[in-house]
Short mmCIF file of C-alpha atoms in Angstrom, two decimals:
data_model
loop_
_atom_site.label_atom_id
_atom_site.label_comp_id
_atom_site.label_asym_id
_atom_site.label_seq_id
_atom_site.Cartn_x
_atom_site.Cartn_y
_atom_site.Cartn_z
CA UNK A 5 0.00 0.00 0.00
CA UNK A 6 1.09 3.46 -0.77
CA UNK A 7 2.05 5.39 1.64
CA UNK A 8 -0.07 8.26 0.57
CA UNK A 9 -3.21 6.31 0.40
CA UNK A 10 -1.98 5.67 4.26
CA UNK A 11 -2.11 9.16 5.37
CA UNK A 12 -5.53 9.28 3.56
CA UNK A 13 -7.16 6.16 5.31
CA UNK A 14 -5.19 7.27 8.92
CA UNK A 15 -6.57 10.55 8.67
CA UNK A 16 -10.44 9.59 7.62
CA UNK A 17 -9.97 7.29 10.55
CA UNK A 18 -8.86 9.73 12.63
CA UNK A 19 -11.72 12.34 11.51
CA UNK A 20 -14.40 9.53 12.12
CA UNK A 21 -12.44 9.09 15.67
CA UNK A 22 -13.05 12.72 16.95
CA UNK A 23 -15.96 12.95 15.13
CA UNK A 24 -17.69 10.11 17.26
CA UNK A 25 -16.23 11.61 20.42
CA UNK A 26 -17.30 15.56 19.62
CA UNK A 27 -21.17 13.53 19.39
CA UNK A 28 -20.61 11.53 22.51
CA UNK A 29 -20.18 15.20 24.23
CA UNK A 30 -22.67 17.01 22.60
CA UNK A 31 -25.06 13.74 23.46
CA UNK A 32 -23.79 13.61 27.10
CA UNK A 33 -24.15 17.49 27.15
CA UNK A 34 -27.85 17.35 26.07
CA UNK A 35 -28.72 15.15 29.19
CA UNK A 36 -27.54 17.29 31.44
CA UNK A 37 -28.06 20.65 30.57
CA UNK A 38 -30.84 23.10 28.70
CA UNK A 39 -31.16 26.29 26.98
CA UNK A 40 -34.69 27.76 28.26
CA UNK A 41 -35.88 31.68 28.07
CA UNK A 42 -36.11 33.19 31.36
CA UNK A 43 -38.28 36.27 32.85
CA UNK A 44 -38.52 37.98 35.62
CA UNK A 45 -40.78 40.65 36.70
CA UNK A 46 -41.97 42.08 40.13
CA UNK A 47 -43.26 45.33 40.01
CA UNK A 48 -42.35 46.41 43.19
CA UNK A 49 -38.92 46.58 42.41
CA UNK A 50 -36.53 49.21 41.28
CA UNK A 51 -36.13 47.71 37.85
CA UNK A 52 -37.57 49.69 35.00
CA UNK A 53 -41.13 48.63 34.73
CA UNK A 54 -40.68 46.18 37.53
CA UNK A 55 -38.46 43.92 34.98
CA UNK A 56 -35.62 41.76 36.60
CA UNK A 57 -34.73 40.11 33.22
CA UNK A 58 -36.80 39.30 30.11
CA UNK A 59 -36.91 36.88 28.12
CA UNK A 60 -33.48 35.62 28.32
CA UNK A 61 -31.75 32.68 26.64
CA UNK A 62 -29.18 31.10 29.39
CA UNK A 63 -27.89 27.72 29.38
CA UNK A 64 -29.11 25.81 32.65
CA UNK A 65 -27.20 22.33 33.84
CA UNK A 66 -28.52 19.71 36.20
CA UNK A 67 -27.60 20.33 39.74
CA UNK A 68 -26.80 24.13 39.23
CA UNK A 69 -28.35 24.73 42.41
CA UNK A 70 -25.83 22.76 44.65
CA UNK A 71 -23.09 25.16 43.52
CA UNK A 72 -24.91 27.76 45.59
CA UNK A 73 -26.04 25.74 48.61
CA UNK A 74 -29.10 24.44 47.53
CA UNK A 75 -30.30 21.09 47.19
CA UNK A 76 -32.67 19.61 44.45
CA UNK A 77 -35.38 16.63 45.58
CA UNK A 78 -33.95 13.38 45.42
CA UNK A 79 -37.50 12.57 44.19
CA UNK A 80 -40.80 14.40 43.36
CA UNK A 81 -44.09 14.32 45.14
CA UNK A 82 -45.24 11.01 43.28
CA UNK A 83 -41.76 8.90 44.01
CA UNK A 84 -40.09 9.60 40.78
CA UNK A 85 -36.73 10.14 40.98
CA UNK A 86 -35.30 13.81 40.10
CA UNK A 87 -32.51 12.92 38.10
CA UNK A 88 -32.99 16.08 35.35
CA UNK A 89 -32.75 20.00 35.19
CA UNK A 90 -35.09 21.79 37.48
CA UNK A 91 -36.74 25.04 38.10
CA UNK A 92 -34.30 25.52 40.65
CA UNK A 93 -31.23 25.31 38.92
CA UNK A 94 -33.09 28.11 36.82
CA UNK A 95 -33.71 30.40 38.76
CA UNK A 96 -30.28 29.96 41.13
CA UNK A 97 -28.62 30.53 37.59
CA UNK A 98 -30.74 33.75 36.49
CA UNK A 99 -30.21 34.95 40.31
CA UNK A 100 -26.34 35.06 40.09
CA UNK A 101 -26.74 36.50 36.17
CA UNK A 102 -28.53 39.82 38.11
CA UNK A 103 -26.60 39.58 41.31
CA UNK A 104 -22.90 38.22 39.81
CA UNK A 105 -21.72 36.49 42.61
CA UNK A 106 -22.82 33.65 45.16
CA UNK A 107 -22.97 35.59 47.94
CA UNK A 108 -25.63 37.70 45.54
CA UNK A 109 -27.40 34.84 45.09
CA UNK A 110 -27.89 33.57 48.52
CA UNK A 111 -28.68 36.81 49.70
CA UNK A 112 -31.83 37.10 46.96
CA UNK A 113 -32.91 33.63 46.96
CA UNK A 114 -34.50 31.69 49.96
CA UNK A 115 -35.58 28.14 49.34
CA UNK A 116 -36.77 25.14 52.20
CA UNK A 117 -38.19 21.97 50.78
CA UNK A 118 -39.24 23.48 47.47
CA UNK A 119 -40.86 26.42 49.00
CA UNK A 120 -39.79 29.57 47.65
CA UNK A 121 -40.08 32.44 50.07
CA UNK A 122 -37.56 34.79 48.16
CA UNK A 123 -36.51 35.43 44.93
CA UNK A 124 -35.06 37.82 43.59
CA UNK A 125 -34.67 40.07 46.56
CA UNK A 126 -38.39 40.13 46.79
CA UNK A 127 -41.25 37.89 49.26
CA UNK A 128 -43.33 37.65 46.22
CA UNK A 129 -45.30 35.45 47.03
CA UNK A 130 -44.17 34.39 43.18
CA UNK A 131 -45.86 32.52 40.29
CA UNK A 132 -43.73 30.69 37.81
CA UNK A 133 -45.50 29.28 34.73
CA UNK A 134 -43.55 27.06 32.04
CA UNK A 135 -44.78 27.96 28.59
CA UNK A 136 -48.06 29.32 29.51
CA UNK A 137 -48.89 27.23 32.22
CA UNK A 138 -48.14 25.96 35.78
CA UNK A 139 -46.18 22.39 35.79
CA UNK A 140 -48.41 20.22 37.25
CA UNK A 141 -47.72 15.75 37.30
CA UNK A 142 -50.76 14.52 34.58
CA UNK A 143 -52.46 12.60 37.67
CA UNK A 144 -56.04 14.40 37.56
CA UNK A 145 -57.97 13.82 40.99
CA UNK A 146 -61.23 15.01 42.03
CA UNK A 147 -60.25 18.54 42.75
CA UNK A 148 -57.05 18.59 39.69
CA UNK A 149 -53.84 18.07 39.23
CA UNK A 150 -50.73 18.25 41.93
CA UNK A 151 -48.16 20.82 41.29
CA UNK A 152 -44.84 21.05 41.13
CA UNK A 153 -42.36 22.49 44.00
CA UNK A 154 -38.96 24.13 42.01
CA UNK A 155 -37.21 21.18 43.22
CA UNK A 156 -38.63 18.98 41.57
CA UNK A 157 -39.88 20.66 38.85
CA UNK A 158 -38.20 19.66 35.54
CA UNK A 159 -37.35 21.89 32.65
CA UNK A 160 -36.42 21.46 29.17
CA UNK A 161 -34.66 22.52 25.76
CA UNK A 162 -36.39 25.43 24.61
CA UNK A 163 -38.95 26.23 27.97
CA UNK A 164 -39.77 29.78 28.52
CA UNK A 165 -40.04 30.29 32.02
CA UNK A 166 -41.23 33.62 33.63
CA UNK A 167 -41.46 34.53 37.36
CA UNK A 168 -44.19 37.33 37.98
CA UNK A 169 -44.85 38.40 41.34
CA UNK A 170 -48.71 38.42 42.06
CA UNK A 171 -50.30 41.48 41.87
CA UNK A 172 -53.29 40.15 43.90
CA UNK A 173 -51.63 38.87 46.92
CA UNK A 174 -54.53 37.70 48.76
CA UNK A 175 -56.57 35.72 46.41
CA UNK A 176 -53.83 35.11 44.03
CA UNK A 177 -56.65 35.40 41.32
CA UNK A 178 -54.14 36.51 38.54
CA UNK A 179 -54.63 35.71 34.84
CA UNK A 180 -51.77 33.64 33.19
CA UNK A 181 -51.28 35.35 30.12
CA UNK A 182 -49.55 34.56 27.04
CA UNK A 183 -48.36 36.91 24.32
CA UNK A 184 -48.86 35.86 20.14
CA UNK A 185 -47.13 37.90 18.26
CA UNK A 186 -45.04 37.00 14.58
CA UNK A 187 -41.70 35.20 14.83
CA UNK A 188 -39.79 37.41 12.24
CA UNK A 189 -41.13 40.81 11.10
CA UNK A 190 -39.61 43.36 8.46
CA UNK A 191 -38.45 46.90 9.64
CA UNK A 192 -40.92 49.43 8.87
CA UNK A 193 -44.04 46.72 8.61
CA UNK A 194 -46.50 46.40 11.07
CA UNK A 195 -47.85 43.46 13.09
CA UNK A 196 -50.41 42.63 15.57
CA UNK A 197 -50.15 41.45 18.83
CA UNK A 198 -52.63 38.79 20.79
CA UNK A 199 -52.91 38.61 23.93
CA UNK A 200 -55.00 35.48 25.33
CA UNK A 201 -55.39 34.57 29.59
CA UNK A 202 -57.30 32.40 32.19
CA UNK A 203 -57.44 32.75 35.90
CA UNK A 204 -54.48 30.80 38.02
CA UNK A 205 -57.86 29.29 39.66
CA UNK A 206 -58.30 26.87 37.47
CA UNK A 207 -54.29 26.11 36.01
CA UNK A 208 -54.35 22.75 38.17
CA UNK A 209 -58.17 21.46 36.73
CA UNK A 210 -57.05 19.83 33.70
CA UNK A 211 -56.36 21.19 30.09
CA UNK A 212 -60.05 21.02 28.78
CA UNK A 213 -60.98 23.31 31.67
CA UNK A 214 -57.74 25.68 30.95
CA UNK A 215 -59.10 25.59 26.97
CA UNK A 216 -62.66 26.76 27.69
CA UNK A 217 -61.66 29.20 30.58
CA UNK A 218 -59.26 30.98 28.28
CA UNK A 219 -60.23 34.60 26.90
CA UNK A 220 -58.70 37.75 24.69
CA UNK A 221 -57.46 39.95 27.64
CA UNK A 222 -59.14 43.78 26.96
CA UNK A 223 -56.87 46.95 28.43
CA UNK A 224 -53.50 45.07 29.09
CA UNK A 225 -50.71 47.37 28.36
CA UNK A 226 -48.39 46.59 25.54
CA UNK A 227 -44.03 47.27 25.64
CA UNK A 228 -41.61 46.90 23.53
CA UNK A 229 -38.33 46.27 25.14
CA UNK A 230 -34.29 46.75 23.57
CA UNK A 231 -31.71 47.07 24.79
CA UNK A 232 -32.91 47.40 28.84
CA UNK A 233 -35.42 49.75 27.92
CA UNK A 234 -39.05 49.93 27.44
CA UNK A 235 -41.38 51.84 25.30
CA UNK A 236 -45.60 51.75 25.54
CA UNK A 237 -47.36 50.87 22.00
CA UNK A 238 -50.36 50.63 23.41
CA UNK A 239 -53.74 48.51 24.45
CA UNK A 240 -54.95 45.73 23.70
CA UNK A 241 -58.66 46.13 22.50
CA UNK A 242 -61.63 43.58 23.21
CA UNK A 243 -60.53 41.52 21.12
CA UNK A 244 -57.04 41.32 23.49
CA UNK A 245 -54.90 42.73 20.00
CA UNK A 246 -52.79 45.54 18.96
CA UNK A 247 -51.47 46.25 16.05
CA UNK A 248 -47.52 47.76 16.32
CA UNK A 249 -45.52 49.19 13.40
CA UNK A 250 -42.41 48.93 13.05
CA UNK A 251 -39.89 51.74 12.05
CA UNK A 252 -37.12 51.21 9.26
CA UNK A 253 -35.00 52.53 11.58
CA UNK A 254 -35.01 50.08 14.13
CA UNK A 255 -32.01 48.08 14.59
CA UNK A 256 -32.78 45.88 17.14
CA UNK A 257 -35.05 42.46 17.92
CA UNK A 258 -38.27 43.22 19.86
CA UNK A 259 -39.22 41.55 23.10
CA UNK A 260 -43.13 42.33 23.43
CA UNK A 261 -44.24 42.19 27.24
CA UNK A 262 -47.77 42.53 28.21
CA UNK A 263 -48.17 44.09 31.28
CA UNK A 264 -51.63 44.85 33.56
CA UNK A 265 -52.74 45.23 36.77
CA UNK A 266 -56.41 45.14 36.46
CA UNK A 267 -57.88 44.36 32.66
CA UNK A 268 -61.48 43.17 32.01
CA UNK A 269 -61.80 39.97 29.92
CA UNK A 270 -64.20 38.55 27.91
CA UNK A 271 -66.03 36.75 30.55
CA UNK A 272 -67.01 40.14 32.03
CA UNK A 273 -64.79 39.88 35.10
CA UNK A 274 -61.68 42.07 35.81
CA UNK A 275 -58.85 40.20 37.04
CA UNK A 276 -54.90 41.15 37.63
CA UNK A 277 -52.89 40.50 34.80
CA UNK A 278 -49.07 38.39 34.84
CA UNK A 279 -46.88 39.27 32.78
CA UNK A 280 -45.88 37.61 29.85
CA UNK A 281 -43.50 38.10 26.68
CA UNK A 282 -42.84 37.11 23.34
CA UNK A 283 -39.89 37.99 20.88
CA UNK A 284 -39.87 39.49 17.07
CA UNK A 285 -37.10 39.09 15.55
CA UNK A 286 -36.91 42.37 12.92
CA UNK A 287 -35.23 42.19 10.00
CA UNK A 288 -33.43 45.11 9.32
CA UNK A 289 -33.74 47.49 6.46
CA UNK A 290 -31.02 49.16 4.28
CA UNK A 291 -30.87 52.41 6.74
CA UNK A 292 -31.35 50.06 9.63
CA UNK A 293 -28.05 48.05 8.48
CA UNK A 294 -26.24 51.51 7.91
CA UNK A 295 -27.50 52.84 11.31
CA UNK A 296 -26.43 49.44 13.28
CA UNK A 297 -23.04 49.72 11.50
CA UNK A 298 -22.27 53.25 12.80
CA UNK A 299 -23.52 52.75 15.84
CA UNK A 300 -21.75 49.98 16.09
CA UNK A 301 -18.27 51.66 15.78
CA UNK A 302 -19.23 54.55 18.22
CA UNK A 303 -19.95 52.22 20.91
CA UNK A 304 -16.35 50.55 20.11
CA UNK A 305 -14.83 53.80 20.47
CA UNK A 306 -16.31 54.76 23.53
CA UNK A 307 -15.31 51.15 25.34
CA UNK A 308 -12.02 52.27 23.88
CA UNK A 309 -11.60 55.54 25.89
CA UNK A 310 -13.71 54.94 28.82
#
């Protein structure tokens, strides 16, 4: 054999070698840690329109919460054991993203056996909703399903998870809201914005009772948020939609966050609103692309001589 067919057949081998090995990690990766969207809002707060963080993409592994002192369930309410990313690990990850240190972290967060009596810096008391809804088991008794503790509450690839701090802090009668709005929108078009709710009452009754207790929410206020900051568009009318244009001169992605504190719905009752989000990704225009470009270089040069 020549020694240049060889080198050839040594090096495929070799490719195939690290190939296998670069899967093995990305498939031992995958088991162990998630990329979710987080959120964050308590009004109370200092935060510009009570927002800790929105919508943010961060990369969660299992166990997380050990490195700050906390401890995940060995096993969830039904004896299943928790052997996979949790809430928890979430939300001790997001905390020390705000705070930037453990210390920060401990200070903001206080957990006991799945009960969450701080986050955040705040008492709450707190409602967390995975994609729209609370994370219940799918065991339905008499009076609904059993919920989750952040313990033991799994997440996965792609969850968007928001923490919203009840406005009604007696009845805890908030709506759980979620925001429609377009996936990818051109700079300068418009596009319209839905936003749809039903009462935290009945989140734990099953997902036929969730379907027909779900309504347009009427009066719930409407921002647009870049770069940290927020900007009004607007209501939502009875129908629980606004229509937002765009400007050609926008150079940045949209997150939409619907925001109320009282709103009536199509039921006829008025209820406290959480908040919720959704992101537009905006395709720039020519003058957007020229506009990001410049600005671009002025923000270099003024990281240059701070």
């Amino acid at each position: 054999m020549k020694k240049t067919n060889l080198s050839k057949i040594l090096s495929v081998f070799l490719s195939v070698l690290m190939m296998s090995g670069v899967l093995c990690l990305f498939s031992f990766a995958s088991d162990d840690s998630v990329t979710v969207y987080f959120s964050a809002v308590d009004q109370s707060s200092s935060y510009e329109n009570g927002v800790i963080m929105a919508e943010k993409e961060i990369t969660v592994s299992k166990g997380d919460a050990v490195k700050y002192g906390y401890k995940n369930a060995a096993s969830d309410h039904n004896g299943n054991e928790v052997d996979y990313v949790t809430a928890l690990d979430a939300i001790a990850d997001a905390s020390y993203l705000v705070y930037g240190s453990e210390d920060g972290v401990k200070n903001s967060l206080t957990v006991s056996s799945g009960y969450m009596s701080k986050a955040f810096s705040s008492f709450g008391p707190w409602m967390i909703t995975v994609n729209g809804s609370m994370p219940h088991d799918d065991i339905l008794l008499s009076w609904g399903y059993t919920g989750y503790s952040v313990d033991e509450m799994e997440i996965k690839n792609g969850d968007h998870i928001n923490l919203s701090v009840y406005y009604d802090k007696t009845g805890y009668s908030d709506y759980i809201t979620s925001v429609e709005a377009p996936e990818n929108v051109k700079a300068g078009d418009g596009f319209k914005v839905k936003v749809t709710g039903y009462s935290s009452y009945v989140a734990m009754s099953g997902d036929d009772a969730v379907k027909s207790a779900t309504y347009p929410v009427d009066g719930v206020e409407i921002y647009k948020i870049t770069d940290g900051k927020s900007a009004l568009l607007g209501k939502t009318d009875s129908n629980g939609e606004l229509t937002v244009k765009t400007s050609k001169k926008d150079t940045e992605n949209y997150i939409i966050m619907a925001k109320g504190s009282s709103s009536a719905t199509a039921d006829g009752s008025s209820a406290a609103v959480s908040n919720s989000f959704a992101e537009v990704n905006i395709k720039l225009s020519f003058i957007g692309h020229i506009i990001k470009f410049f600005k671009t270089i002025a923000d270099f040069f003024a990281k240059l001589f701070k």
